[in-house]
GROMACS .gro file of C-alpha atoms in nm:
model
  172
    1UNK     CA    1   3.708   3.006  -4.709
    2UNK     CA    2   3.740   2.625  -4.718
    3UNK     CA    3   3.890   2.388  -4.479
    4UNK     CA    4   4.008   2.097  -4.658
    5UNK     CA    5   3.989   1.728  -4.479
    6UNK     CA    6   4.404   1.750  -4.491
    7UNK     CA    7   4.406   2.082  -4.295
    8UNK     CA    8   4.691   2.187  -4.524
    9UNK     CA    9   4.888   2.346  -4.249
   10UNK     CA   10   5.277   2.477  -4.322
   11UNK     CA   11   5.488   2.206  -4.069
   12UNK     CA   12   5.778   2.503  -4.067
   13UNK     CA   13   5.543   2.771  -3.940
   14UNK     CA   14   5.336   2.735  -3.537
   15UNK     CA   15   4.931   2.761  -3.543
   16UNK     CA   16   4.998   3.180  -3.485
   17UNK     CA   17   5.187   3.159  -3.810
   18UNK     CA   18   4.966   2.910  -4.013
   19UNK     CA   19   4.655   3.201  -3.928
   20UNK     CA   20   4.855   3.510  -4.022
   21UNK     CA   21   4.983   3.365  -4.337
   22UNK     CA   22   4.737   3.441  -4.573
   23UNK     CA   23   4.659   3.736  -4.395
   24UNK     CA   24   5.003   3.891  -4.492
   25UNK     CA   25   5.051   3.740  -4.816
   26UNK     CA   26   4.684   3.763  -4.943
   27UNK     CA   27   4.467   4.047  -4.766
   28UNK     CA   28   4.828   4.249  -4.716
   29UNK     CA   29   4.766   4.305  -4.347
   30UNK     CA   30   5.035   4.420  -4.155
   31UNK     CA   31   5.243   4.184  -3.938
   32UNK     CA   32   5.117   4.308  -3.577
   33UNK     CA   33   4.768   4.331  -3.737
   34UNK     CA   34   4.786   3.973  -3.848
   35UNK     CA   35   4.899   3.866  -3.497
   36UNK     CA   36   4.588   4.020  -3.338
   37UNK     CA   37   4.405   3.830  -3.549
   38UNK     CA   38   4.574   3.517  -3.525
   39UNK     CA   39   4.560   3.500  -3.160
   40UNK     CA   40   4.165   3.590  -3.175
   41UNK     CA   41   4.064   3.333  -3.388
   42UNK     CA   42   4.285   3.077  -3.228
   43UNK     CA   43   4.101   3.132  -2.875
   44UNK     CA   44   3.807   3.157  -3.041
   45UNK     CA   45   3.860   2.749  -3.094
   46UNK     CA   46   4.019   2.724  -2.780
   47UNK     CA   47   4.376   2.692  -2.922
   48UNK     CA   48   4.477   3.012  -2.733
   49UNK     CA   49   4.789   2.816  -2.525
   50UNK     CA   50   4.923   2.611  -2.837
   51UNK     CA   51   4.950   2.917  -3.066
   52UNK     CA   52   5.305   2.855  -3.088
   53UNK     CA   53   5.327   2.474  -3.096
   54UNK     CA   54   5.418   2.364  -3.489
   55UNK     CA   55   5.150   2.100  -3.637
   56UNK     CA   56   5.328   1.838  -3.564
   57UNK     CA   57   5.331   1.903  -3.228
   58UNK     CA   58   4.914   1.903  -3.218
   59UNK     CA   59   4.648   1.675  -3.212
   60UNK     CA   60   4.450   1.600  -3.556
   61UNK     CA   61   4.115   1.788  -3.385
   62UNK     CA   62   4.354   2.042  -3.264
   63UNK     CA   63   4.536   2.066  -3.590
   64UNK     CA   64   4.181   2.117  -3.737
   65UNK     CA   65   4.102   2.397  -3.555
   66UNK     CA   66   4.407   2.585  -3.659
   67UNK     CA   67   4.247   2.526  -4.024
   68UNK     CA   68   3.925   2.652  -3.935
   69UNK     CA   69   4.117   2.996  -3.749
   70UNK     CA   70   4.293   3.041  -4.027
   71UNK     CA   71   3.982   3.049  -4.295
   72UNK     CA   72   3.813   3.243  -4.033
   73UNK     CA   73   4.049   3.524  -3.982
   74UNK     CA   74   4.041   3.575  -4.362
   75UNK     CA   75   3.690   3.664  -4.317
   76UNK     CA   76   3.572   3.511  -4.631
   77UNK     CA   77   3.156   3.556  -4.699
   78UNK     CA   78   3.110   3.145  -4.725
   79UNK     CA   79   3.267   2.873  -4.512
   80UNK     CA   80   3.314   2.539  -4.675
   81UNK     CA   81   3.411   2.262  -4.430
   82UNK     CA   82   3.489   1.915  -4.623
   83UNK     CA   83   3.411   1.650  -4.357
   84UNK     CA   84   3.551   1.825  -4.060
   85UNK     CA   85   3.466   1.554  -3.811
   86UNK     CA   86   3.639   1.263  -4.013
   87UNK     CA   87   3.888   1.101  -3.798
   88UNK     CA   88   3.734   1.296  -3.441
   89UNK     CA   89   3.731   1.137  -3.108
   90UNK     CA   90   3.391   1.164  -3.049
   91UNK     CA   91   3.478   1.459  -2.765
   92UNK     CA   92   3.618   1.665  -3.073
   93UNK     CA   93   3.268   1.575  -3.292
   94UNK     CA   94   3.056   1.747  -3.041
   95UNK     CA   95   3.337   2.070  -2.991
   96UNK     CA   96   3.339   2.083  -3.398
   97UNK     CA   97   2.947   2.127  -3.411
   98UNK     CA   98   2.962   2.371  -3.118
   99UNK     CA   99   3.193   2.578  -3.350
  100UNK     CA  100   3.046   2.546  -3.632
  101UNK     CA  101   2.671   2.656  -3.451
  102UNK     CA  102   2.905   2.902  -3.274
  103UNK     CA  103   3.051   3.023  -3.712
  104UNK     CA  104   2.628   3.035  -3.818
  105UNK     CA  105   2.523   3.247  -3.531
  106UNK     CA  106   2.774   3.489  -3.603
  107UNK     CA  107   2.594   3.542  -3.938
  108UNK     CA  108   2.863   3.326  -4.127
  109UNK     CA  109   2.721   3.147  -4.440
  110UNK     CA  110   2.826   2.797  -4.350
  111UNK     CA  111   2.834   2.473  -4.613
  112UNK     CA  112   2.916   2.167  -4.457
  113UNK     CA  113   2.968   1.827  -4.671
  114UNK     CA  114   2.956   1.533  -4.418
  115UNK     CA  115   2.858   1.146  -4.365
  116UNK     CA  116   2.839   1.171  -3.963
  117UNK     CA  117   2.450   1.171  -3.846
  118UNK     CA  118   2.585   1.392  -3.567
  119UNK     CA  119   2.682   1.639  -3.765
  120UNK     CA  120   2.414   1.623  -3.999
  121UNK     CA  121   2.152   1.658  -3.680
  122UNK     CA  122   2.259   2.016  -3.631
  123UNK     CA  123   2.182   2.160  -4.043
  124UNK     CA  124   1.959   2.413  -4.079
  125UNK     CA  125   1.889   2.273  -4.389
  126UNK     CA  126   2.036   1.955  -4.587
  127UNK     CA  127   2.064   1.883  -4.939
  128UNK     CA  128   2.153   1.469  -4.994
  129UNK     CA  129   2.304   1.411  -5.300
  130UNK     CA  130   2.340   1.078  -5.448
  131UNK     CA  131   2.248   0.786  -5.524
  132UNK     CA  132   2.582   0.595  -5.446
  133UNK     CA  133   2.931   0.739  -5.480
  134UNK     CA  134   3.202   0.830  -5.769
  135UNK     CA  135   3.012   0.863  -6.112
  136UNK     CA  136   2.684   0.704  -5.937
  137UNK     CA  137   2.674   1.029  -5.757
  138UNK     CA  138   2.591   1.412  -5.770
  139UNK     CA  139   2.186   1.382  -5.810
  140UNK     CA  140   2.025   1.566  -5.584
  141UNK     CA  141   1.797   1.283  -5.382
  142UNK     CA  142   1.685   1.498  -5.140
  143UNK     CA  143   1.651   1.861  -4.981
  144UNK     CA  144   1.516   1.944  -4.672
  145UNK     CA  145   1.520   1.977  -4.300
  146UNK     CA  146   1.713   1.657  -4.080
  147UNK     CA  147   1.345   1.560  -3.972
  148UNK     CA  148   1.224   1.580  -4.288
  149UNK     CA  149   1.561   1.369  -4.407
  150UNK     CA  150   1.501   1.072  -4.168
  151UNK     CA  151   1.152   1.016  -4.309
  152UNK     CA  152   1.264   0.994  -4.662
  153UNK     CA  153   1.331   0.689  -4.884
  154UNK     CA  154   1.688   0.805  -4.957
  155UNK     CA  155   2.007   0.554  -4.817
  156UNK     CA  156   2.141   0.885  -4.621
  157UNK     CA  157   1.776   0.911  -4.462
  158UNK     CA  158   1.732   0.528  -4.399
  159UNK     CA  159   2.037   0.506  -4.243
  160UNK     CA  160   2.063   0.852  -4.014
  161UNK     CA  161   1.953   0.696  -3.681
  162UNK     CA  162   2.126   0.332  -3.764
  163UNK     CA  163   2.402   0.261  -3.482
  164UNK     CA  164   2.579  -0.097  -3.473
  165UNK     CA  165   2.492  -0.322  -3.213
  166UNK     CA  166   2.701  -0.586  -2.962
  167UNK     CA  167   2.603  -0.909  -3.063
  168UNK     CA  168   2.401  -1.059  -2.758
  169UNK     CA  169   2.615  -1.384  -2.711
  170UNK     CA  170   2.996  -1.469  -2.765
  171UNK     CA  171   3.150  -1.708  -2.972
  172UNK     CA  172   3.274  -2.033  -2.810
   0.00000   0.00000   0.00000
C-alpha cells in the first residue's frame, strides 16, 4: 500500500467512504464488511468522530490519516509512505511517527522516504541515497542505523542534527 504526498482522497465521498473504497471495488468485500473496517482503521488514527466529514472539510494531517486508513485497511504486505510529514504542524510530525512505530510493531513492513531528521530519528534502519537531487541522485551514499548516519560524511548525515538559529542582535 502507498500513501502518496497528495493523499489522493475522492472530495465526493467522507473519510468512511474514501477507506471502504478500494475495499469494495478491489478486495470485493461486502459493503457492511467494508464499514467495519473503515471505522477501525479510522480510530485507529484517531479519526473515529470525522468519519463522515468529506476532505475538504479536514485538516491536511487529518486528511493524511484518512490516506494512511485507507492503505491500511487493504492490508497490503509493504507500506510505502512518500514524505508523510511534509507540510505537518509539528504536533502532527510527532502523531505521524507514533503511527507509523504504532504500523512496525504490528509486524507491518514499513518504507518510509523522508527529508525531516525527526522522522528519520525513529528508522530502524536508513538507506541515504544521493548525492544531490534529480539526475544527480539515486546512488546509494549510505546504509545504516540513524547513529551510524550522523557520523557519516554524507550531506543527509552532516546535516541531521543542523537546526537554524535567531540571529543574536537586530537590525537597526
Amino acid at each position: 500500500g502507498m500513501v502518496f504526498q497528495s493523499f489522493n482522497l475522492f472530495p465526493h465521498l467522507t473519510a468512511k467512504g474514501n477507506v471502504m473504497i478500494g475495499q469494495t471495488k478491489v478486495l470485493k468485500k461486502s459493503k457492511e464488511e467494508a464499514e467495519r473496517e473503515a471505522l477501525k482503521q479510522l480510530d485507529a488514527v484517531g479519526l473515529l468522530d470525522r468519519a463522515d466529514f468529506k476532505p475538504a472539510q479536514l485538516s491536511g494531517g487529518q486528511q493524511q490519516r484518512v490516506a494512511i486508513a485507507r492503505a491500511v485497511a487493504m492490508h497490503p504486505d509493504i507500506l510505502l509512505f512518500d514524505e508523510p510529514t511534509i507540510g505537518l504542524h509539528p504536533h502532527d510530525i510527532d502523531r505521524m511517527n507514533q503511527l507509523l512505530l504504532k504500523l512496525r510493531d504490528k509486524g507491518n513492513t514499513v518504507l518510509v522516504v523522508e527529508h525531516k531528521p525527526e522522522t528519520i530519528a525513529i528508522a530502524d534502519h536508513v538507506v541515504d541515497l544521493g548525492p544531490g537531487a534529480g539526475t544527480a541522485g539515486g546512488t546509494i551514499c549510505f546504509e545504516g542505523t540513524v547513529d551510524e548516519l550522523r557520523g557519516s560524511a554524507t550531506t543527509t548525515g552532516k546535516h541531521l542534527d543542523y537546526r537554524a538559529r535567531l540571529k543574536d542582535s537586530v537590525r537597526k
